[in-house]
Amino acid sequence: MKHLSLLVFLLLAPLAVAAPLKAGVAKVEITDRSAGPVNDSSYVKALVLQSDDRTVVIVTVDVVAIGEIGRIGNGYLASVRAQLQKDLGIPPENVLINASHCHSIVRADADTLTVQAVKMAAKELVPVKVGAGTGQEDRISENRRLKMKDGSEVDMRRAYAMPRDEDIAGVGPIDPQIAVLRLDRVDGGPLAVLYEFACHPIMGMPGGGNTADYPGFASKVIEENIGHGALAFFIQGCAGDINPVRYKEVTEPHNAEILGNRLGLSVLQAVHQIESKENAPLRCSSEILVLPRGNDLEQRMAANQAEQVKLLSKLRPTNINFKAFLPLLLEQRMWPEFPSHHAQSYLHDRALGRDDLPQLDAANRAEVEAYLQNIQIMEELTRLTTNFALLKKHLAQTQAAGKPTIDVELAGVRIGDFKLVTFPGELTVEIGLNIKRAVGDPLAFVAGYTNGYIYYTPTAVQRRNTGYAQEDCDSLVAPEWQKLFEERAAAILKKLAAP
């Protein structure tokens, strides 16, 4: 009878279940309003997630990078993590901080403001339901690497001119996919939308002014439309070689708001298709991956300089300067048969057996072509010298490091069905596409610009480019890095997805 009573008790006793996932959100403005005109505000946003005894923090910051460049110093990440561990008991490896890569100017006390945002979010934890999905947006980005007919690649930057149209063979891919995570309160009210997309936020605004660029506008559209005080968190993806579309346009003002509005509406469209559910799993991981530093920087610098010398030898003296060149060019293009005078003058001289005007035209055409050739050479030299400076900078960093490798932090997080692996470099788009194909999970995603900054990390083929684009010159890693990272990132995502 005693044993029967015990059995009945066990059968009727409630089963132990995992605690429901809780989440809290907060944002703090970090715009440096003393640095000049401000077009729109920049923020640090915190998403705190808690399940059982595990707490995970995802922070998004409207800055260019987490360390190395811009206003966020190299001590920022360690400082924020240490303070959160001290005050809230959150392990450092459970804190993910992603930079949108916008070029806004933020306050010097951004680390203190980041901790403040996380603490505010941690005080607002509520049970949540979670849903994941994807959206599409192919109207706001373009690959900035141009594949040239000579087999090299150059990139589109405002730092130098475009190559000639007739020399371009093709362009690289984009990733139009938007990763979307939806967090709702248990009563159905929205709490947060986290969305990941790959594109440099460098379009800017008419008249300039400090700006969070298109991610700031996209998040504003999302927050205003879903209401209830919900926050939108932008995660920068594999945007190393992805520009805003029409980035080099000179016929109309640059306007990131248009791009942000498009992205925001596409995110909302995806959000409305996602159903959120309770009892979502929360997992995270963190590990150090050792990558080889580039050991060919001196050779690349030498090759770059050799190409500069070769181009300099092709410069030719001309009889004309720019003041003379421009009207001659216009005349020759607009009136190719009679550029120097009216047709009657040519016909009059021809009737008298004179050819002075045609001879003058031939000489002028040769001068214009030589001048155009010099312009093209100078444009190529601009690209070479700019990228030579980047190679020189990273050679000095490599030599100062005193070791042939660089340690990088890979973080993984799973929230419901949403899986994300992060990396501290500017991953080019093909790397993210490769990893997603290898994993084969429609809800597995890749983000760069997280938990540090190690500059550009291009594909092995891009890294060996002889055309000297920014992505392959502004880089610390050797070409072999790609295989190491892609294999490890895919393994992390698969592990996160395991039951």
C-alpha angles and dihedrals in degrees: 000000000000091000091047091053091051091050092050090050092051093048093049097042114101115258117246110253133182115269113260117263113262128197139183132187137198141161135204126193114242101177114140098225092180092064096076140279116358121211097179137349129270121215146191110219127193129203113188117193125189133184122166105319096336123101122185125187125201115190125186120196129192094227138109096249146342096255136331099059133038128014098316108093127218091254094056099092095047092044094052093045094047093050093048091049091049097045103031104019093239113153112240092236089059092063117089118187120188126189116214087214093231112146098235122144112239136188121281091237094060091129092058091046091050092054089047091054093050092049091050091051092047090057092055101055114152132169110269144192119223136211133173135199145133139256135193132234120167100156102079108049141057135179110258097203112096118205108221127211091242090062097256128110132226129181137229112249134151086233092077145013128277118256119249115288092234092058096056118096102176150321135249129252132272129212108233094180119116116202110215132194118185122200119189132178113248089256088060098256114136118253106171146349118206114193132179125203136161118235136106109254094219105114096106130194135278108277093013121253132157109296143171085218124213096337089058092052093043092052091048091054091049095047095046092050100046094039125178091110091288118159130223117218118201116206117194113228132192096323101143094120100022121105130186107269114269088013091155094049114136100174096074137025119275109252121182091180092074091053093045092051091053093049093045093053091048090052091051091050089055093044091057090056094053123092115207121217137191128245095043115175119241119206135161138177138184132192141161119245117198112218130187117251118228110271096181100067095109091050091049090049090051092049090048092052092046089055090050091053090048092052093046089055089058095058110110131201115245136196092229137067128204092276090059096035099060100055091042091052092049093048093049094048096043099041106022094167098047109017099150101048145347118303092251091065091055091046092046093051092044090054089055092047096252125136101180095123096049090049090050090050092051092051092047093049090054091050092049093049091049090049091049090050090052091051091052091049091050091051090052090048090053090057092046096048093046092052092041087062090053092050090049091050094052093044088059091048092049092049091047091051090063095208135081095234140061125212117224131183119236115195128190128193134179122195110177106311093337112107125185134178119193137203133187098230137079097265114201116233099253090062093058091045091050093052094048091050092048093050095044093204114130090208098049117101143178129222132186129194092058131135096354139348130257099168123242122354108191130179117276090255092050091046091058093048115140093204095073106231122179095252093059097039100040089060137108099194134086120239090257091069093083098067092046093052099041092052093047094044091051091049091052093051092048091049091050090053095051116110 
